[in-house]
């Protein structure tokens, strides 16, 4: 294969991947936008999280590479093109981390990142897997951001998915708070203080 | 002021900014989504561009810092919260870069980035200004991505904003191609070859 042909094949795969990910804009989440005009989608959610990582980098613990977290957050939901979004409060909080969902997402990651040239596919698949495993300081930080943004957006929108799923504050603590606090304990204390009155006012604070 | 108070004030400003940028999800662009379900919005557009920078980093010229381009692309459209999106083909291609639009965007950048703590505000305002000036290799690369993605999305959607604005291929060359080619000449040659048949089939190729 001549050099120009090899480069054509490479660019073709890069553009194939970039065309495929356009589909994430039509994957809708449980959280409505702040103006309640429609549900948030997973593409714009990912943009928000990347900016959370940039803006809250100084709140991260030691060993966190904020720009690596940005890369993770840009790709973390791409598997939803095949699997859809599984809301954190669905099925009493049991669906999101189920083995079936995790297996489907792993297959989706291989298919979608596999559209890329091999070096890029391996790089972004490893980035996605590091995020999913939530073991490195950077992945723990990124996961905390992924969990805290819907809390703040629900609060902006007057309750959002907490109303739809009839969520109590202890359930929020268990399903969300523990994971936010793992990477950003100080931030969770502040955010919890902001949301506590919303739950208390509805008799769902305890 | 004690340390905890200073940190509270800082986090409050960080979260104020992150709440404000949620509004970008309700700023709609001229380009429809690939599935034609609705117009693209500026938040998800920014996510796509950040991934363009990650995936097409090896196509960039010398001196480009792809992760700095990611930061630029994450914030490049935030000013549209105040100013709205000005389509590239509106008013015969004259509106987008008009002095009035540029002045309004500069004011919006100062207001919105000014919500942040001073150090972050200065950092992201400088990042946004570097993108707008399009003089550094990284900014030129980022601008090229910002111009080429709508071309590929219009093609996926069967014409999109080219139909709405009755665009010819020479107009696309002038308004878009020259700017894509500035940072990514090889990529523009390939993308132009993909779109040329669309314009030719409609008698708009010359």
Short mmCIF file of C-alpha atoms in Angstrom, two decimals:
data_model
loop_
_atom_site.label_atom_id
_atom_site.label_comp_id
_atom_site.label_asym_id
_atom_site.label_seq_id
_atom_site.Cartn_x
_atom_site.Cartn_y
_atom_site.Cartn_z
CA UNK A 1 0.00 0.00 0.00
CA UNK A 2 1.39 3.42 -0.93
CA UNK A 3 1.61 6.24 1.59
CA UNK A 4 -1.28 8.33 0.20
CA UNK A 5 -3.55 5.25 0.22
CA UNK A 6 -2.63 4.49 3.83
CA UNK A 7 -3.40 8.07 4.83
CA UNK A 8 -6.71 7.99 2.95
CA UNK A 9 -7.71 4.83 4.80
CA UNK A 10 -6.75 6.43 8.11
CA UNK A 11 -8.70 9.64 7.55
CA UNK A 12 -11.68 7.63 6.31
CA UNK A 13 -11.77 5.71 9.60
CA UNK A 14 -11.36 8.89 11.62
CA UNK A 15 -14.30 10.50 9.78
CA UNK A 16 -16.39 7.31 10.06
CA UNK A 17 -16.03 7.46 13.84
CA UNK A 18 -16.81 11.18 13.95
CA UNK A 19 -19.96 10.56 11.86
CA UNK A 20 -21.05 7.70 14.16
CA UNK A 21 -20.77 9.73 17.37
CA UNK A 22 -23.26 12.29 16.00
CA UNK A 23 -25.88 9.74 17.13
CA UNK A 24 -25.17 10.48 20.80
CA UNK A 25 -27.09 13.75 20.34
CA UNK A 26 -30.29 11.70 20.02
CA UNK A 27 -29.74 9.67 23.22
CA UNK A 28 -31.85 11.38 25.89
CA UNK A 29 -31.29 11.21 29.64
CA UNK A 30 -33.64 11.31 32.64
CA UNK A 31 -32.63 14.84 33.61
CA UNK A 32 -34.51 17.75 32.00
CA UNK A 33 -32.66 20.90 30.94
CA UNK A 34 -32.66 23.77 33.44
CA UNK A 35 -35.33 25.55 31.34
CA UNK A 36 -37.41 22.30 31.23
CA UNK A 37 -37.71 22.61 27.43
CA UNK A 38 -36.67 18.98 26.84
CA UNK A 39 -34.57 16.17 28.39
CA UNK A 40 -30.82 16.58 28.35
CA UNK A 41 -28.98 14.42 25.80
CA UNK A 42 -25.78 12.50 26.39
CA UNK A 43 -23.66 14.56 23.97
CA UNK A 44 -24.32 17.92 25.62
CA UNK A 45 -24.11 16.22 29.06
CA UNK A 46 -20.58 15.11 28.09
CA UNK A 47 -19.67 18.68 27.09
CA UNK A 48 -20.85 19.96 30.46
CA UNK A 49 -18.78 17.38 32.30
CA UNK A 50 -15.63 18.22 30.34
CA UNK A 51 -16.06 21.83 31.48
CA UNK A 52 -16.73 20.66 35.05
CA UNK A 53 -13.31 18.98 34.92
CA UNK A 54 -11.65 22.17 33.65
CA UNK A 55 -13.38 24.46 36.15
CA UNK A 56 -13.22 22.20 39.22
CA UNK A 57 -9.68 20.88 38.63
CA UNK A 58 -8.40 22.65 41.76
CA UNK A 59 -10.98 20.80 43.90
CA UNK A 60 -9.51 17.42 42.86
CA UNK A 61 -7.31 15.33 45.14
CA UNK A 62 -3.65 14.43 44.52
CA UNK A 63 -2.71 12.47 41.41
CA UNK A 64 -5.56 13.77 39.25
CA UNK A 65 -4.73 14.80 35.65
CA UNK A 66 -7.62 17.15 34.84
CA UNK A 67 -7.04 17.10 31.07
CA UNK A 68 -7.00 13.30 31.09
CA UNK A 69 -10.32 13.52 32.95
CA UNK A 70 -11.56 15.77 30.13
CA UNK A 71 -10.68 13.06 27.58
CA UNK A 72 -12.48 10.44 29.70
CA UNK A 73 -15.59 12.57 30.05
CA UNK A 74 -15.71 13.34 26.32
CA UNK A 75 -15.93 9.59 25.52
CA UNK A 76 -17.53 8.16 28.67
CA UNK A 77 -21.10 7.94 27.31
CA UNK A 78 -20.39 7.03 23.67
CA UNK A 79 -21.47 3.43 24.40
CA UNK A 80 -25.00 4.78 24.88
CA UNK A 81 -25.29 5.01 21.09
CA UNK A 82 -25.87 1.23 21.25
CA UNK A 83 -27.16 0.74 24.80
CA UNK A 84 -29.11 3.94 25.56
CA UNK A 85 -28.93 5.83 28.82
CA UNK A 86 -29.75 3.82 31.94
CA UNK A 87 -30.96 6.33 34.56
CA UNK A 88 -29.24 6.16 37.94
CA UNK A 89 -32.58 5.98 39.79
CA UNK A 90 -34.26 3.41 37.47
CA UNK A 91 -35.44 0.10 38.97
CA UNK A 92 -34.78 1.29 42.50
CA UNK A 93 -31.20 2.16 41.59
CA UNK A 94 -30.32 -1.39 40.50
CA UNK A 95 -30.32 -1.10 36.69
CA UNK A 96 -27.43 1.32 36.13
CA UNK A 97 -24.61 -0.93 37.35
CA UNK A 98 -26.15 -4.30 36.45
CA UNK A 99 -23.95 -6.98 34.87
CA UNK A 100 -26.15 -7.03 31.77
CA UNK A 101 -25.77 -3.29 31.19
CA UNK A 102 -22.02 -3.44 31.82
CA UNK A 103 -21.58 -6.28 29.33
CA UNK A 104 -23.62 -4.47 26.68
CA UNK A 105 -21.59 -1.31 27.20
CA UNK A 106 -18.30 -3.22 26.89
CA UNK A 107 -19.46 -4.64 23.53
CA UNK A 108 -20.56 -1.19 22.40
CA UNK A 109 -17.17 0.28 23.29
CA UNK A 110 -15.39 -2.32 21.17
CA UNK A 111 -17.68 -1.70 18.19
CA UNK A 112 -17.67 2.09 18.27
CA UNK A 113 -14.02 2.78 19.18
CA UNK A 114 -13.15 -0.03 16.76
CA UNK A 115 -14.25 2.24 13.90
CA UNK A 116 -11.07 4.26 14.49
CA UNK A 117 -7.54 3.50 13.24
CA UNK A 118 -5.98 0.88 15.56
CA UNK A 119 -3.77 3.22 17.59
CA UNK A 120 -6.59 5.66 18.33
CA UNK A 121 -9.06 2.83 18.98
CA UNK A 122 -6.72 1.30 21.57
CA UNK A 123 -6.07 4.69 23.18
CA UNK A 124 -9.72 5.69 23.55
CA UNK A 125 -10.87 2.19 24.53
CA UNK A 126 -8.26 2.22 27.32
CA UNK A 127 -9.43 5.69 28.34
CA UNK A 128 -13.06 4.50 28.49
CA UNK A 129 -12.11 1.37 30.46
CA UNK A 130 -10.09 3.41 32.95
CA UNK A 131 -13.14 5.61 33.54
CA UNK A 132 -15.44 2.61 33.96
CA UNK A 133 -13.09 0.86 36.39
CA UNK A 134 -13.00 3.99 38.61
CA UNK A 135 -9.75 2.98 40.28
CA UNK A 136 -7.23 5.66 39.30
CA UNK A 137 -7.44 9.10 40.97
CA UNK A 138 -8.30 10.68 37.60
CA UNK A 139 -11.12 8.20 36.90
CA UNK A 140 -12.50 8.62 40.44
CA UNK A 141 -12.50 12.41 39.93
CA UNK A 142 -14.24 12.06 36.54
CA UNK A 143 -16.87 9.69 37.97
CA UNK A 144 -17.58 12.16 40.78
CA UNK A 145 -18.25 14.89 38.22
CA UNK A 146 -20.52 12.55 36.21
CA UNK A 147 -22.60 11.98 39.34
CA UNK A 148 -22.73 15.54 40.67
CA UNK A 149 -23.78 17.44 37.52
CA UNK A 150 -27.24 15.80 37.28
CA UNK A 151 -27.82 16.72 40.96
CA UNK A 152 -27.13 20.38 40.26
CA UNK A 153 -29.16 20.30 37.02
CA UNK A 154 -32.13 18.67 38.77
CA UNK A 155 -31.96 21.42 41.38
CA UNK A 156 -31.90 24.10 38.64
CA UNK A 157 -34.93 22.48 37.00
CA UNK A 158 -37.00 22.24 40.21
CA UNK A 159 -36.52 18.52 40.87
CA UNK A 160 -36.33 16.88 37.45
CA UNK A 161 -35.74 13.14 37.61
CA UNK A 162 -36.09 13.09 41.43
CA UNK A 163 -39.81 13.72 40.89
CA UNK A 164 -40.15 11.14 38.10
CA UNK A 165 -38.40 8.44 40.17
CA UNK A 166 -39.79 9.56 43.58
CA UNK A 167 -36.28 9.83 45.04
CA UNK A 168 -35.58 10.44 48.75
CA UNK A 169 -32.49 12.13 50.17
CA UNK A 170 -31.19 8.85 51.69
CA UNK A 171 -31.53 7.24 48.25
CA UNK A 172 -29.65 10.16 46.70
CA UNK A 173 -26.96 9.79 49.38
CA UNK A 174 -26.60 6.09 48.62
CA UNK A 175 -26.81 6.10 44.81
CA UNK A 176 -25.05 9.40 44.13
CA UNK A 177 -23.56 11.03 47.22
CA UNK A 178 -21.19 8.20 48.12
CA UNK A 179 -19.73 8.30 44.59
CA UNK A 180 -19.42 12.08 44.42
CA UNK A 181 -17.79 12.09 47.87
CA UNK A 182 -15.26 9.46 46.80
CA UNK A 183 -13.55 11.93 44.44
CA UNK A 184 -14.80 15.26 45.75
CA UNK A 185 -15.76 14.97 49.45
CA UNK A 186 -15.68 18.72 50.09
CA UNK A 187 -17.84 19.44 47.06
CA UNK A 188 -20.44 16.85 48.03
CA UNK A 189 -20.83 18.44 51.48
CA UNK A 190 -21.62 21.77 49.81
CA UNK A 191 -23.92 20.34 47.15
CA UNK A 192 -25.80 18.23 49.69
CA UNK A 193 -26.46 21.35 51.76
CA UNK A 194 -27.97 22.95 48.64
CA UNK A 195 -30.32 20.06 47.83
CA UNK A 196 -31.35 19.12 51.39
CA UNK A 197 -34.09 21.80 51.59
CA UNK A 198 -35.70 20.51 48.35
CA UNK A 199 -36.08 17.02 49.84
CA UNK A 200 -37.04 18.30 53.32
CA UNK A 201 -39.84 20.45 51.85
CA UNK A 202 -41.37 17.30 50.30
CA UNK A 203 -41.03 15.09 53.37
CA UNK A 204 -38.29 13.12 51.61
CA UNK A 205 -35.36 14.34 53.66
CA UNK A 206 -35.12 11.28 55.87
CA UNK B 1 -11.58 36.37 55.62
CA UNK B 2 -10.84 32.89 56.96
CA UNK B 3 -9.67 30.06 54.71
CA UNK B 4 -12.98 28.11 54.75
CA UNK B 5 -14.90 31.27 53.78
CA UNK B 6 -12.52 31.96 50.91
CA UNK B 7 -12.94 28.42 49.65
CA UNK B 8 -16.72 28.67 49.94
CA UNK B 9 -16.70 31.86 47.89
CA UNK B 10 -14.50 30.20 45.27
CA UNK B 11 -16.66 27.08 44.90
CA UNK B 12 -19.78 29.24 44.78
CA UNK B 13 -18.36 31.14 41.78
CA UNK B 14 -17.29 27.91 40.10
CA UNK B 15 -20.80 26.48 40.49
CA UNK B 16 -22.42 29.77 39.38
CA UNK B 17 -20.48 29.56 36.11
CA UNK B 18 -21.33 25.88 35.64
CA UNK B 19 -25.02 26.67 36.18
CA UNK B 20 -24.89 29.54 33.68
CA UNK B 21 -23.37 27.49 30.86
CA UNK B 22 -26.32 25.06 31.01
CA UNK B 23 -28.09 27.72 28.91
CA UNK B 24 -25.91 26.90 25.88
CA UNK B 25 -28.00 23.73 25.45
CA UNK B 26 -30.92 25.92 24.38
CA UNK B 27 -28.96 27.89 21.74
CA UNK B 28 -29.80 26.25 18.41
CA UNK B 29 -27.69 26.36 15.26
CA UNK B 30 -28.53 26.35 11.54
CA UNK B 31 -27.37 22.75 11.05
CA UNK B 32 -29.89 19.95 11.67
CA UNK B 33 -28.82 16.74 13.41
CA UNK B 34 -27.90 13.84 11.11
CA UNK B 35 -31.30 12.21 11.84
CA UNK B 36 -33.04 15.55 11.09
CA UNK B 37 -34.96 15.31 14.39
CA UNK B 38 -34.11 18.88 15.41
CA UNK B 39 -31.42 21.58 14.94
CA UNK B 40 -28.06 20.99 16.58
CA UNK B 41 -27.40 23.09 19.68
CA UNK B 42 -24.17 24.86 20.54
CA UNK B 43 -23.37 22.73 23.61
CA UNK B 44 -23.43 19.39 21.80
CA UNK B 45 -21.68 21.03 18.80
CA UNK B 46 -18.86 21.99 21.20
CA UNK B 47 -18.64 18.38 22.47
CA UNK B 48 -18.32 17.12 18.90
CA UNK B 49 -15.54 19.59 18.15
CA UNK B 50 -13.58 18.62 21.25
CA UNK B 51 -13.65 15.02 20.00
CA UNK B 52 -12.68 16.18 16.49
CA UNK B 53 -9.56 17.69 18.09
CA UNK B 54 -8.75 14.44 19.93
CA UNK B 55 -9.37 12.22 16.89
CA UNK B 56 -7.79 14.43 14.20
CA UNK B 57 -4.80 15.59 16.27
CA UNK B 58 -2.39 13.72 13.98
CA UNK B 59 -3.70 15.67 10.97
CA UNK B 60 -2.65 18.98 12.56
CA UNK B 61 0.40 20.94 11.47
CA UNK B 62 3.49 21.68 13.60
CA UNK B 63 3.09 23.63 16.84
CA UNK B 64 -0.46 22.48 17.56
CA UNK B 65 -1.31 21.46 21.14
CA UNK B 66 -4.38 19.26 20.63
CA UNK B 67 -5.47 19.32 24.28
CA UNK B 68 -5.23 23.12 24.33
CA UNK B 69 -7.44 23.03 21.22
CA UNK B 70 -9.89 20.88 23.21
CA UNK B 71 -10.05 23.57 25.92
CA UNK B 72 -10.64 26.25 23.26
CA UNK B 73 -13.40 24.26 21.59
CA UNK B 74 -15.14 23.54 24.91
CA UNK B 75 -15.50 27.30 25.58
CA UNK B 76 -15.53 28.78 22.06
CA UNK B 77 -19.33 29.18 21.77
CA UNK B 78 -20.19 30.10 25.37
CA UNK B 79 -20.68 33.73 24.28
CA UNK B 80 -23.74 32.55 22.31
CA UNK B 81 -25.63 32.36 25.62
CA UNK B 82 -25.91 36.16 25.28
CA UNK B 83 -25.53 36.68 21.52
CA UNK B 84 -27.10 33.57 19.96
CA UNK B 85 -25.65 31.64 17.07
CA UNK B 86 -24.96 33.65 13.91
CA UNK B 87 -25.04 31.16 11.00
CA UNK B 88 -22.04 31.22 8.69
CA UNK B 89 -24.25 31.54 5.58
CA UNK B 90 -26.65 34.20 6.99
CA UNK B 91 -26.92 37.55 5.16
CA UNK B 92 -24.86 36.29 2.24
CA UNK B 93 -22.08 35.26 4.59
CA UNK B 94 -21.56 38.77 6.00
CA UNK B 95 -23.21 38.52 9.43
CA UNK B 96 -20.94 35.98 11.15
CA UNK B 97 -17.79 38.08 11.28
CA UNK B 98 -19.41 41.54 11.46
CA UNK B 99 -17.95 44.11 13.86
CA UNK B 100 -21.27 44.32 15.72
CA UNK B 101 -21.34 40.56 16.37
CA UNK B 102 -17.69 40.54 17.41
CA UNK B 103 -18.22 43.39 19.89
CA UNK B 104 -21.29 41.70 21.39
CA UNK B 105 -19.37 38.43 21.75
CA UNK B 106 -16.45 40.20 23.47
CA UNK B 107 -18.87 41.70 26.02
CA UNK B 108 -20.52 38.31 26.55
CA UNK B 109 -17.14 36.66 27.17
CA UNK B 110 -16.32 39.23 29.86
CA UNK B 111 -19.68 38.75 31.57
CA UNK B 112 -19.81 34.95 31.47
CA UNK B 113 -16.16 34.07 32.19
CA UNK B 114 -16.30 36.87 34.79
CA UNK B 115 -18.61 34.68 36.88
CA UNK B 116 -15.57 32.51 37.69
CA UNK B 117 -12.88 33.11 40.32
CA UNK B 118 -10.37 35.62 38.94
CA UNK B 119 -7.61 33.16 38.02
CA UNK B 120 -9.96 30.86 36.11
CA UNK B 121 -11.76 33.80 34.50
CA UNK B 122 -8.47 35.19 33.19
CA UNK B 123 -7.36 31.75 31.96
CA UNK B 124 -10.55 30.92 30.06
CA UNK B 125 -11.00 34.46 28.71
CA UNK B 126 -7.46 34.29 27.31
CA UNK B 127 -8.24 30.86 25.85
CA UNK B 128 -11.41 32.20 24.18
CA UNK B 129 -9.55 35.28 22.83
CA UNK B 130 -6.76 33.12 21.42
CA UNK B 131 -9.37 31.06 19.57
CA UNK B 132 -11.13 34.15 18.23
CA UNK B 133 -7.88 35.76 17.06
CA UNK B 134 -7.00 32.61 15.06
CA UNK B 135 -3.30 33.46 14.93
CA UNK B 136 -1.57 30.67 16.88
CA UNK B 137 -1.21 27.23 15.25
CA UNK B 138 -3.50 25.72 17.91
CA UNK B 139 -6.22 28.34 17.36
CA UNK B 140 -5.98 27.95 13.57
CA UNK B 141 -6.40 24.16 13.98
CA UNK B 142 -9.38 24.63 16.31
CA UNK B 143 -11.04 27.11 13.92
CA UNK B 144 -10.59 24.65 11.06
CA UNK B 145 -12.43 21.97 13.05
CA UNK B 146 -15.20 24.44 13.92
CA UNK B 147 -15.72 25.07 10.20
CA UNK B 148 -15.45 21.52 8.90
CA UNK B 149 -17.83 19.72 11.28
CA UNK B 150 -20.97 21.51 10.03
CA UNK B 151 -19.98 20.58 6.46
CA UNK B 152 -19.82 16.88 7.34
CA UNK B 153 -23.03 17.12 9.40
CA UNK B 154 -24.89 18.86 6.57
CA UNK B 155 -23.75 16.07 4.25
CA UNK B 156 -25.00 13.42 6.71
CA UNK B 157 -28.36 15.20 6.92
CA UNK B 158 -28.84 15.51 3.15
CA UNK B 159 -27.94 19.19 2.77
CA UNK B 160 -29.17 20.86 5.96
CA UNK B 161 -28.38 24.56 6.13
CA UNK B 162 -27.07 24.58 2.53
CA UNK B 163 -30.67 24.16 1.41
CA UNK B 164 -32.04 26.77 3.82
CA UNK B 165 -29.47 29.36 2.72
CA UNK B 166 -29.30 28.26 -0.97
CA UNK B 167 -25.53 27.82 -0.79
CA UNK B 168 -23.34 27.12 -3.86
CA UNK B 169 -20.01 25.27 -3.83
CA UNK B 170 -18.04 28.47 -4.62
CA UNK B 171 -19.75 30.13 -1.63
CA UNK B 172 -18.84 27.14 0.55
CA UNK B 173 -15.25 27.36 -0.72
CA UNK B 174 -15.09 31.05 0.16
CA UNK B 175 -16.90 31.07 3.50
CA UNK B 176 -15.77 27.71 4.84
CA UNK B 177 -13.17 25.97 2.68
CA UNK B 178 -10.52 28.68 2.91
CA UNK B 179 -10.72 28.56 6.71
CA UNK B 180 -10.68 24.77 6.96
CA UNK B 181 -7.75 24.65 4.55
CA UNK B 182 -5.79 27.16 6.63
CA UNK B 183 -5.37 24.64 9.46
CA UNK B 184 -6.10 21.35 7.70
CA UNK B 185 -5.37 21.64 3.96
CA UNK B 186 -5.23 17.89 3.37
CA UNK B 187 -8.50 17.31 5.18
CA UNK B 188 -10.30 20.02 3.20
CA UNK B 189 -9.25 18.40 -0.09
CA UNK B 190 -10.83 15.12 1.06
CA UNK B 191 -13.98 16.71 2.49
CA UNK B 192 -14.48 18.88 -0.60
CA UNK B 193 -14.35 15.76 -2.78
CA UNK B 194 -17.13 14.26 -0.62
CA UNK B 195 -19.44 17.28 -0.88
CA UNK B 196 -18.81 18.22 -4.52
CA UNK B 197 -21.32 15.66 -5.92
CA UNK B 198 -24.09 17.07 -3.68
CA UNK B 199 -23.63 20.55 -5.13
CA UNK B 200 -23.08 19.27 -8.69
CA UNK B 201 -26.35 17.28 -8.59
CA UNK B 202 -28.23 20.52 -7.79
CA UNK B 203 -26.49 22.68 -10.41
CA UNK B 204 -24.69 24.54 -7.63
CA UNK B 205 -21.22 23.16 -8.24
CA UNK B 206 -19.92 26.22 -10.08
#
